[in-house]
Coordinates of C-alpha atoms in Angstrom, one line a residue:
Chain A
M1 CA -232.4 52.8 13.8
L2 CA -228.5 51.8 13.3
F3 CA -227.8 55.7 13.5
F4 CA -230.6 55.7 16.9
S5 CA -228.3 53.0 18.7
T6 CA -225.1 54.4 17.2
T7 CA -225.6 57.8 19.1
I8 CA -226.8 55.8 22.4
D9 CA -223.5 54.5 22.7
G10 CA -221.7 57.2 21.4
L11 CA -223.4 58.8 24.9
Q12 CA -222.6 56.3 26.7
M13 CA -219.0 56.4 25.8
G14 CA -218.6 60.1 25.3
L15 CA -220.2 61.1 28.7
C16 CA -217.8 58.1 30.4
F17 CA -214.8 59.2 28.7
A18 CA -215.8 63.6 29.7
V19 CA -214.5 62.0 33.5
L20 CA -211.3 61.1 31.4
A21 CA -211.2 64.4 29.7
L22 CA -211.5 66.0 33.0
G23 CA -208.6 65.2 34.6
V24 CA -206.8 65.4 31.4
Y25 CA -207.8 69.5 31.8
I26 CA -206.7 69.5 34.4
S27 CA -202.9 68.7 33.5
Y28 CA -202.5 70.1 29.9
S29 CA -205.4 73.4 30.4
I30 CA -204.1 74.2 34.3
L31 CA -200.6 72.9 34.3
D32 CA -199.7 73.8 30.7
F33 CA -198.4 69.7 32.0
P34 CA -199.2 67.7 27.4
D35 CA -199.3 63.7 30.1
L36 CA -197.9 61.2 27.9
S37 CA -198.9 58.5 31.0
V38 CA -203.4 59.3 30.9
D39 CA -202.4 55.6 28.3
G40 CA -201.1 54.0 30.9
T41 CA -203.2 55.5 34.2
F42 CA -206.4 54.2 31.8
P43 CA -206.5 50.8 32.1
L44 CA -204.5 50.9 35.5
G45 CA -208.2 52.1 36.9
G46 CA -209.4 49.5 34.7
V47 CA -208.2 47.2 36.7
F48 CA -207.7 48.4 39.7
C49 CA -211.0 48.4 39.8
T50 CA -211.8 44.9 38.2
I51 CA -209.4 43.8 41.5
L52 CA -211.2 45.4 43.1
M53 CA -214.2 44.0 42.8
L54 CA -214.3 40.4 41.4
H55 CA -210.9 39.5 44.3
L56 CA -212.4 42.2 46.6
S57 CA -215.8 42.2 46.3
I58 CA -216.5 45.5 46.6
P59 CA -219.3 47.4 45.8
A60 CA -218.9 49.2 42.7
L61 CA -219.8 52.1 43.2
P62 CA -217.3 52.9 45.7
A63 CA -214.7 50.7 43.8
I64 CA -214.8 52.8 40.9
I65 CA -214.5 56.0 43.5
L66 CA -211.1 54.0 45.3
S67 CA -209.3 53.5 41.6
F68 CA -209.4 57.4 41.7
L69 CA -206.0 56.4 44.1
S70 CA -204.7 53.9 41.5
G71 CA -204.5 57.4 38.8
F72 CA -202.7 59.8 41.7
A73 CA -200.0 57.7 42.3
A74 CA -199.3 57.1 39.1
G75 CA -199.7 60.5 38.1
A76 CA -196.9 61.6 41.4
L77 CA -194.4 59.2 40.4
T78 CA -194.5 61.1 36.8
G79 CA -194.8 64.5 38.4
M80 CA -191.8 63.5 40.7
L81 CA -190.0 62.2 37.5
H82 CA -190.3 65.2 36.0
V83 CA -189.5 68.0 39.2
K84 CA -187.1 65.3 41.1
F85 CA -185.1 64.7 38.3
N86 CA -186.3 67.6 35.5
I87 CA -186.5 64.9 32.9
S88 CA -188.3 66.6 30.3
K89 CA -192.2 66.2 30.3
L90 CA -193.4 64.4 27.5
L91 CA -190.9 61.6 28.8
S92 CA -191.6 61.3 31.8
G93 CA -195.0 60.7 31.0
I94 CA -193.3 58.5 28.8
I95 CA -191.6 56.7 30.9
V96 CA -194.5 56.6 33.4
M97 CA -197.1 55.2 30.5
T98 CA -194.3 52.7 29.3
A99 CA -193.7 51.1 32.5
L100 CA -197.7 50.8 33.4
L101 CA -198.5 48.2 30.4
S102 CA -196.8 46.2 32.5
V103 CA -198.0 47.5 35.3
T104 CA -201.4 46.9 34.2
L105 CA -201.1 43.2 32.6
A106 CA -199.4 41.8 35.8
L107 CA -203.0 43.0 37.3
T108 CA -204.2 41.4 34.5
K109 CA -202.9 37.8 35.3
L110 CA -203.0 38.2 39.0
L111 CA -207.0 37.9 38.0
T112 CA -207.0 34.7 35.4
K113 CA -206.4 32.5 38.2
N114 CA -205.0 29.8 35.7
G115 CA -201.7 31.6 35.2
Q116 CA -202.3 32.3 31.8
T117 CA -202.4 36.0 29.8
T118 CA -204.8 36.9 27.5
S119 CA -205.4 40.5 26.0
I120 CA -208.5 40.5 26.3
F121 CA -209.4 39.8 29.3
S122 CA -213.3 38.9 29.7
F123 CA -215.6 37.9 32.5
R124 CA -219.2 38.9 31.4
S125 CA -222.5 39.0 33.3
E126 CA -222.1 35.7 36.0
S127 CA -219.8 36.9 37.5
I128 CA -220.0 41.0 38.1
E129 CA -223.0 43.0 38.9
G130 CA -221.2 46.1 38.4
L131 CA -222.4 49.2 38.5
F132 CA -225.6 48.5 35.8
G133 CA -225.7 45.1 36.4
S134 CA -228.5 43.4 35.9
E135 CA -230.8 43.2 38.7
F136 CA -231.7 47.2 38.9
F137 CA -232.6 47.2 35.5
T138 CA -234.6 44.2 35.7
A139 CA -236.8 47.0 36.8
F140 CA -237.6 48.6 34.0
G141 CA -237.3 46.4 30.9
T142 CA -234.7 45.5 28.9
A143 CA -234.9 48.5 26.6
S144 CA -234.4 51.2 28.9
K145 CA -231.4 49.7 30.4
D146 CA -229.7 52.6 27.9
Y147 CA -231.6 55.1 29.6
I148 CA -230.4 54.9 32.7
V149 CA -226.5 53.4 31.7
I150 CA -227.1 57.8 30.5
A151 CA -228.4 59.4 33.7
V152 CA -226.5 57.2 35.8
L153 CA -223.1 58.8 33.6
V154 CA -224.6 62.0 33.7
V155 CA -224.6 62.0 37.5
I156 CA -221.4 61.4 37.9
V157 CA -220.0 62.8 35.2
I158 CA -221.6 66.1 36.9
A159 CA -220.2 65.0 40.5
V160 CA -216.1 64.8 39.2
K161 CA -217.4 68.4 37.5
I162 CA -218.9 70.2 40.1
I163 CA -215.6 68.5 42.8
I164 CA -213.4 70.3 40.1
D165 CA -214.8 73.4 40.1
I166 CA -215.1 73.4 43.9
F167 CA -212.0 72.4 44.2
L168 CA -210.7 75.4 41.1
K169 CA -211.3 78.4 43.6
T170 CA -209.7 77.1 46.9
K171 CA -206.6 78.4 47.1
L172 CA -204.9 75.4 47.0
G173 CA -206.4 75.1 43.4
Y174 CA -205.4 79.6 42.6
M175 CA -202.4 77.8 43.5
L176 CA -202.6 74.9 40.7
K177 CA -203.6 77.2 38.1
A178 CA -200.4 80.2 38.9
T179 CA -198.2 77.8 38.1
G180 CA -198.9 76.3 35.4
S181 CA -199.5 80.0 34.0
N182 CA -196.3 82.1 36.6
E183 CA -194.5 79.2 37.8
K184 CA -191.7 82.4 39.5
L185 CA -195.0 84.1 41.0
V186 CA -195.5 81.2 43.1
I187 CA -191.8 81.0 43.7
S188 CA -192.4 84.8 45.1
L189 CA -194.9 83.1 47.1
G190 CA -192.6 81.5 48.8
K191 CA -193.6 78.3 47.5
N192 CA -191.8 75.5 46.3
S193 CA -194.0 75.6 42.8
G194 CA -192.7 71.1 41.7
N195 CA -195.1 70.0 44.6
Y196 CA -198.0 71.9 43.5
K197 CA -196.8 70.7 39.7
I198 CA -196.8 67.1 41.5
L199 CA -200.4 67.0 42.9
G200 CA -201.9 68.7 39.9
L201 CA -201.0 65.7 37.7
A202 CA -201.3 62.7 40.9
L203 CA -205.7 64.3 40.5
A204 CA -205.3 64.4 36.5
N205 CA -205.1 61.0 36.7
G206 CA -207.2 60.2 38.9
F207 CA -209.6 61.4 37.2
V208 CA -208.9 59.4 34.3
S209 CA -208.3 56.0 36.5
V210 CA -211.6 56.6 37.6
S211 CA -212.2 57.1 33.9
G212 CA -211.4 54.2 33.1
A213 CA -213.1 51.8 36.1
L214 CA -216.1 53.6 34.4
Y215 CA -216.0 52.1 31.3
A216 CA -214.9 48.3 32.2
N217 CA -217.6 48.6 34.4
M218 CA -219.8 50.4 31.0
Y219 CA -218.5 47.4 29.3
M220 CA -218.3 44.6 32.2
Q221 CA -214.8 43.9 31.0
Y222 CA -211.4 44.7 31.9
D223 CA -209.2 45.3 28.8
N224 CA -205.3 46.0 28.5
T225 CA -205.4 47.7 25.4
C226 CA -208.3 49.9 26.0
G227 CA -206.1 52.7 26.7
S228 CA -204.6 52.9 23.7
G229 CA -204.9 56.7 22.0
K230 CA -206.7 57.5 25.3
V231 CA -204.3 61.0 25.3
V232 CA -205.4 61.8 21.9
M233 CA -208.8 61.3 22.3
A234 CA -208.8 63.3 25.7
L235 CA -207.0 67.0 23.7
A236 CA -209.3 66.7 21.2
S237 CA -211.5 66.4 23.3
V238 CA -210.4 69.4 25.7
I239 CA -209.5 71.5 23.2
I240 CA -212.5 71.3 21.7
G241 CA -214.5 71.6 24.1
V242 CA -212.5 74.6 25.5
T243 CA -211.7 76.4 21.8
V244 CA -215.2 75.7 20.1
F245 CA -217.0 77.3 23.4
S246 CA -214.3 80.3 24.8
G247 CA -216.4 82.5 22.8
I248 CA -219.5 82.0 25.6
R249 CA -218.9 83.6 28.1
F250 CA -221.3 81.2 30.7
I251 CA -219.7 78.2 30.2
K252 CA -217.2 77.0 32.9
D253 CA -214.5 75.5 30.7
T254 CA -215.4 72.1 32.5
T255 CA -219.1 72.3 31.1
A256 CA -217.2 73.2 27.7
V257 CA -214.6 70.1 27.6
I258 CA -217.8 67.8 28.9
I259 CA -219.4 68.2 26.3
G260 CA -215.8 68.2 23.2
A261 CA -216.1 65.0 24.8
V262 CA -219.3 63.9 23.9
I263 CA -219.4 65.6 21.0
Y264 CA -216.4 63.7 19.5
S265 CA -217.2 60.5 20.6
L266 CA -220.4 61.1 18.9
C267 CA -218.6 61.8 16.3
L268 CA -216.2 58.9 15.9
N269 CA -219.4 56.9 16.1
Y270 CA -220.9 57.9 13.0
L271 CA -218.1 57.7 11.6
V272 CA -218.4 54.0 11.4
L273 CA -221.4 54.1 9.7
V274 CA -220.0 56.1 7.5
D275 CA -217.1 53.1 6.9
T276 CA -218.3 49.5 7.4
G277 CA -215.0 48.1 6.8
G278 CA -213.5 50.2 9.1
I279 CA -210.0 50.4 7.3
Y280 CA -210.2 54.4 6.6
L281 CA -211.6 55.0 10.5
K282 CA -208.6 56.4 12.0
L283 CA -208.5 58.7 8.4
L284 CA -211.8 59.9 9.0
N285 CA -210.8 60.5 12.8
A286 CA -207.9 62.8 11.3
V287 CA -209.8 64.8 9.1
L288 CA -212.8 64.9 11.2
F289 CA -210.0 66.0 14.1
A290 CA -208.5 68.9 11.3
V291 CA -212.5 70.0 10.0
I292 CA -213.5 70.8 13.9
L293 CA -210.0 72.5 14.3
I294 CA -210.2 75.1 11.3
F295 CA -213.6 75.4 11.4
N296 CA -213.2 76.3 15.4
D297 CA -211.3 78.9 13.8
R298 CA -213.1 80.9 11.5
I299 CA -216.1 80.7 14.1
S300 CA -214.9 82.3 17.6
S301 CA -212.8 84.9 15.2
I302 CA -216.7 85.7 13.8
V303 CA -217.8 85.2 17.7
A304 CA -215.0 87.8 18.7
S305 CA -215.8 90.7 15.9
K306 CA -219.7 90.5 17.4
N307 CA -218.9 91.5 20.6
R308 CA -216.2 93.4 19.5
L309 CA -219.1 94.9 17.7
A310 CA -221.4 94.7 19.9
S311 CA -219.3 95.9 23.1
R312 CA -218.3 99.0 20.9
S313 CA -222.4 100.0 19.8
A314 CA -222.6 100.0 23.4
K315 CA -220.4 102.6 24.6
N316 CA -221.6 104.6 21.5
D317 CA -225.4 103.5 23.2
Chain B
M1 CA -180.2 94.3 57.2
I2 CA -179.0 92.0 54.2
E3 CA -175.2 91.9 53.9
L4 CA -172.8 90.3 51.6
K5 CA -169.5 88.9 52.2
N6 CA -166.4 88.3 50.2
I7 CA -169.3 87.3 47.8
V8 CA -167.1 84.8 44.1
K9 CA -169.1 84.7 41.4
I10 CA -167.8 82.3 38.3
F11 CA -169.4 82.3 34.9
N12 CA -169.3 78.9 32.3
A13 CA -166.9 77.6 35.3
A14 CA -164.1 75.1 33.6
T15 CA -165.2 76.2 30.0
V16 CA -163.0 78.7 27.4
N17 CA -165.8 80.8 28.4
E18 CA -165.4 81.3 32.5
T19 CA -165.7 84.1 33.7
Q20 CA -165.0 85.2 36.1
L21 CA -167.8 88.4 37.8
F22 CA -167.3 88.6 41.4
K23 CA -163.8 88.4 42.6
N24 CA -164.4 89.3 46.5
F25 CA -167.3 91.7 46.5
S26 CA -168.9 93.0 49.4
L27 CA -172.0 95.0 50.0
S28 CA -174.4 95.7 53.7
V29 CA -177.4 97.5 53.0
K30 CA -179.1 99.1 56.6
K31 CA -181.9 98.3 57.4
G32 CA -185.0 101.8 55.7
E33 CA -181.9 102.1 52.5
F34 CA -183.3 102.2 49.8
L35 CA -180.5 101.4 47.4
S36 CA -180.6 102.6 43.5
V37 CA -178.1 100.5 41.8
V38 CA -176.9 101.7 38.5
G39 CA -174.0 100.7 36.2
S40 CA -173.0 99.1 31.9
N41 CA -174.7 96.3 30.6
G42 CA -172.5 93.2 32.5
S43 CA -171.5 95.3 35.5
G44 CA -173.2 92.2 37.3
K45 CA -176.8 94.5 38.7
T46 CA -178.8 91.4 37.8
T47 CA -176.2 89.1 38.6
L48 CA -176.0 91.1 42.7
L49 CA -179.8 90.8 43.3
N50 CA -180.2 86.8 41.7
I51 CA -177.3 86.0 44.7
I52 CA -180.0 87.8 46.8
S53 CA -182.9 86.1 46.0
G54 CA -181.4 82.8 45.1
S55 CA -182.0 81.8 42.0
L56 CA -178.0 82.1 41.4
P57 CA -175.9 79.8 43.1
I58 CA -172.3 82.0 44.9
N59 CA -168.6 80.0 44.4
G60 CA -168.6 81.2 46.9
G61 CA -169.3 84.4 50.5
E62 CA -172.3 84.4 52.8
V63 CA -175.4 86.2 52.3
L64 CA -176.6 87.1 55.4
L65 CA -180.8 88.9 56.0
E66 CA -181.4 90.1 59.4
G67 CA -178.0 88.0 60.1
E68 CA -178.9 85.3 59.3
N69 CA -177.1 82.9 56.9
I70 CA -179.4 82.5 53.3
T71 CA -177.0 81.4 51.5
K72 CA -178.0 77.5 51.4
L73 CA -181.5 78.4 51.4
P74 CA -183.3 78.1 48.6
E75 CA -184.8 80.7 46.3
Y76 CA -188.7 80.1 47.1
V77 CA -187.9 79.7 50.9
R78 CA -185.6 82.8 51.1
A79 CA -188.4 84.2 48.9
R80 CA -191.1 84.2 52.1
R81 CA -188.1 87.2 53.1
I82 CA -188.1 89.0 50.1
G83 CA -190.4 90.7 47.7
R84 CA -189.5 91.4 43.8
V85 CA -190.6 93.2 41.2
F86 CA -188.8 92.4 37.5
Q87 CA -188.6 94.6 34.0
D88 CA -191.3 92.5 32.9
P89 CA -194.9 92.6 33.9
S90 CA -196.2 89.3 32.6
V91 CA -193.8 87.8 35.7
G92 CA -195.3 89.4 38.7
T93 CA -199.1 88.5 38.5
V94 CA -201.5 85.6 37.1
P95 CA -202.0 86.8 33.8
N96 CA -205.0 84.0 33.6
M97 CA -207.0 85.0 36.5
T98 CA -208.1 88.3 37.9
I99 CA -207.6 91.3 40.0
T100 CA -209.4 90.5 43.0
E101 CA -207.5 86.5 42.1
N102 CA -204.4 87.9 41.9
L103 CA -204.7 90.3 45.4
S104 CA -205.3 86.8 47.6
L105 CA -202.8 84.3 46.4
A106 CA -200.4 87.4 47.5
L107 CA -203.0 88.4 50.2
N108 CA -201.7 84.5 51.2
K109 CA -198.0 84.4 51.7
G110 CA -197.4 83.0 54.6
K111 CA -199.5 81.1 54.9
P112 CA -201.2 77.7 54.7
Y113 CA -202.6 77.2 50.5
M114 CA -205.3 75.1 51.6
L115 CA -208.8 73.6 50.7
K116 CA -210.3 77.1 51.9
F117 CA -212.9 78.6 49.1
A118 CA -209.8 81.4 47.7
I119 CA -212.6 84.6 48.7
N120 CA -215.6 85.4 49.9
R121 CA -217.4 89.1 49.4
R122 CA -215.1 90.2 53.0
K123 CA -212.3 89.4 51.0
K124 CA -213.4 90.9 47.9
Y125 CA -215.0 94.5 49.5
Q126 CA -211.8 94.3 51.6
L127 CA -209.3 93.3 48.6
K128 CA -211.8 96.9 45.8
E129 CA -210.3 98.4 49.1
L130 CA -207.1 98.0 48.6
V131 CA -206.6 99.1 44.8
L132 CA -209.3 102.1 46.4
Q133 CA -206.6 103.7 47.4
L134 CA -204.8 103.3 44.2
G135 CA -206.2 105.5 43.1
L136 CA -205.4 104.4 38.9
G137 CA -209.0 103.0 38.7
L138 CA -208.6 99.4 38.9
E139 CA -211.3 99.2 40.6
D140 CA -213.5 98.7 38.1
K141 CA -211.4 95.8 37.0
M142 CA -211.7 94.4 39.6
D143 CA -213.0 91.1 37.4
V144 CA -211.0 91.9 35.2
P145 CA -208.3 89.2 34.3
V146 CA -205.0 90.2 34.6
G147 CA -204.0 89.7 31.2
L148 CA -206.2 92.5 29.5
L149 CA -204.7 95.1 31.7
S150 CA -201.6 97.6 29.7
G151 CA -197.9 97.0 30.7
G152 CA -197.8 99.7 33.7
Q153 CA -201.3 98.4 35.2
R154 CA -200.0 95.3 35.6
Q155 CA -196.8 96.8 36.9
A156 CA -198.4 98.9 39.6
L157 CA -200.2 95.4 40.8
S158 CA -197.0 94.2 40.5
L159 CA -195.4 96.3 43.4
I160 CA -198.7 96.1 45.3
M161 CA -198.9 91.8 45.0
S162 CA -195.3 92.1 46.1
T163 CA -194.9 94.6 49.0
L164 CA -198.3 93.0 50.6
T165 CA -197.3 91.5 53.2
P166 CA -194.5 91.7 55.3
V167 CA -190.9 91.6 53.9
D168 CA -187.9 91.9 55.6
L169 CA -186.3 93.3 51.9
L170 CA -187.5 94.9 48.1
L171 CA -185.6 93.8 44.7
L172 CA -186.5 96.0 41.9
D173 CA -185.4 95.1 39.0
E174 CA -185.6 98.0 35.8
H175 CA -189.2 97.6 37.0
T176 CA -189.7 100.6 35.1
A177 CA -187.7 100.4 31.9
A178 CA -190.6 98.8 29.7
L179 CA -192.9 100.5 30.2
D180 CA -193.8 104.5 28.2
P181 CA -191.9 107.2 30.3
R182 CA -195.1 108.9 31.8
T183 CA -196.1 105.5 33.0
A184 CA -192.3 105.1 34.5
E185 CA -193.0 108.3 36.4
T186 CA -196.1 107.1 37.9
I187 CA -194.9 103.4 38.5
M188 CA -191.8 105.5 40.3
K189 CA -193.9 107.5 42.7
L190 CA -195.7 105.7 43.7
T191 CA -192.4 102.3 44.0
D192 CA -191.6 105.5 46.8
E193 CA -194.8 105.8 49.0
I194 CA -194.7 102.3 49.4
V195 CA -191.1 102.2 50.6
R196 CA -191.7 105.4 52.5
K197 CA -195.0 103.7 54.0
K198 CA -194.1 100.4 54.9
G199 CA -190.6 101.8 56.0
L200 CA -189.0 98.7 54.1
T201 CA -185.6 98.2 52.7
V202 CA -184.9 98.0 48.7
I203 CA -182.1 97.5 46.3
M204 CA -183.7 99.5 43.0
V205 CA -181.8 98.5 39.7
T206 CA -182.0 101.0 36.9
H207 CA -180.9 102.2 33.7
N208 CA -182.3 105.3 34.8
L209 CA -179.2 107.9 36.0
R210 CA -182.1 110.6 36.8
Y211 CA -184.5 108.0 39.5
A212 CA -181.6 106.1 41.0
V213 CA -180.5 110.5 41.7
E214 CA -183.9 111.2 42.5
Y215 CA -185.1 108.2 44.4
G216 CA -183.9 106.6 47.3
S217 CA -181.2 107.1 49.6
R218 CA -178.3 105.6 48.5
L219 CA -176.6 105.7 45.3
I220 CA -173.8 102.7 44.2
M221 CA -172.2 102.2 40.4
M222 CA -171.4 99.4 39.4
D223 CA -168.3 98.2 36.5
K224 CA -167.6 94.7 35.9
G225 CA -168.3 93.3 39.4
N226 CA -166.9 96.2 40.7
I227 CA -168.1 99.4 43.2
V228 CA -167.0 102.5 41.3
I229 CA -169.1 104.6 43.3
D230 CA -170.6 104.5 46.5
K231 CA -172.9 107.5 47.5
S232 CA -174.9 108.1 50.7
G233 CA -177.3 110.7 52.8
E234 CA -175.7 113.9 51.8
D235 CA -173.2 112.9 49.7
K236 CA -175.4 112.0 47.4
T237 CA -178.4 115.0 48.6
N238 CA -175.2 116.8 46.7
T239 CA -174.7 114.6 43.8
S240 CA -176.4 115.5 40.5
V241 CA -177.5 113.9 37.2
E242 CA -174.4 115.3 35.7
D243 CA -171.4 113.5 37.7
V244 CA -173.1 110.0 37.8
L245 CA -173.7 110.2 34.0
R246 CA -169.6 112.0 33.8
V247 CA -168.1 109.2 35.5
F248 CA -170.1 106.2 33.7
N249 CA -169.2 107.6 30.4
E250 CA -165.4 107.4 31.8
I251 CA -166.0 103.9 32.3
S252 CA -167.6 103.1 28.5
I253 CA -165.0 104.7 27.5
E254 CA -162.6 102.5 28.6
C255 CA -164.3 99.1 27.3
G256 CA -164.3 101.1 24.5
N257 CA -167.5 101.8 23.9

């Protein structure tokens, strides 16, 4: 039973982080930009969404969609630091991430009306009707609540995936891909490649913020430390997804990234079962990541050799 | 028509390594002229192209394209009117995109890249027709990522992409140097064909003296930032590879090579 509930938890987390991973897929895989500002834009989306919902009483879904804008602005800032002021990729990410730690803290302060800063800001149950609020679920009974959460998350994740897939088929999307892979070509097409970098980072962090907003909704609380480690988590998801499933032709990169995020979250949750004390959690986490990458190398070489054999025998026929 | 007026180029200015390549360099290439540039390493051939394309700043002088002063324009703005093919075949294409995708990008040059679908059925057909005319066998590989093609095929594609939309000037930067002799020959013939068909103005930097003599309407040899040979028209037709080689060797001996 514990295993079952862990699986459900893992699925929910994985789907929520799939949106995060899709954002990082844009910056890391497409633009070739290891963007560290993610650790800041994830909580930014969460707190932005919370403010919209609590203070401006905007309904959950529009609030989540609007939180895209907060990450968009922060991502554009990272891009501008890199493009306009020639600050290295890693450092411009670090600068924005560091700045956002204060920004989110200040925004959190705005939420607590008596002016106290608390590292964990909780507003469970009474004051907020989140996207997964109570009314909706009474019809289904509490047992099915988890499944509905998963269903709603699946719909959102698929919607984000389709939006990104379509975007990448447009001329603008092509330019983004070209910028990440061969900047000189973009210049030779008469365009300023820097602008595409800024736009790409803005979009990527927009999705990251949406993921943060979803996260706050899912747990009905905003926690200012929820951003830490999100870069690593997202990169792990993207790398696991793209490298493990790249051998299979009919799976698109975006789908692979979603699967990667879910697999990684599930594994993380199962690790909690193994190490109930929680001391070796991060160590196990690291070992898991290493094992996946090592095995993936083996698997993909096997897949590649099989493909080669298949094509050779097809030629001989 | 491209004009370089009194160009001054100093590398590592105000350091011990300061070297002045161009002191007062001027060059004018007429519309429709195919100029081949030869010279030893360090003679300033590639720097010349970089100055024209805008990827290198200059310390003095002016660059005029069709009479318009483009000296202060950034590289990407100049690129709207100047096509360029590099020595490295991977620079002219996007390796992880297919031939169709690459060509669709090049075909859209000069127009905005917004949220319209990059490829539709009509465009796909149009691009395939275009590749079919080349007769390089690439028409069967339209959906193959360009990174999987050979260097020659990629360079052919780079050449087509840089001339797909009208340009005032085409820069060829040793574009056959990384290819095997047979492929280099094919690419050179393709270059000549495209240049003739479109009546392009071309500056081609090459280490292959035979190409410089055989192709194009004008030949210059550079040495330490100066033009030492400048032949065009009948004068060039009567020039043989041996003539050029003799001067080339004289220069090299002076340098102590």
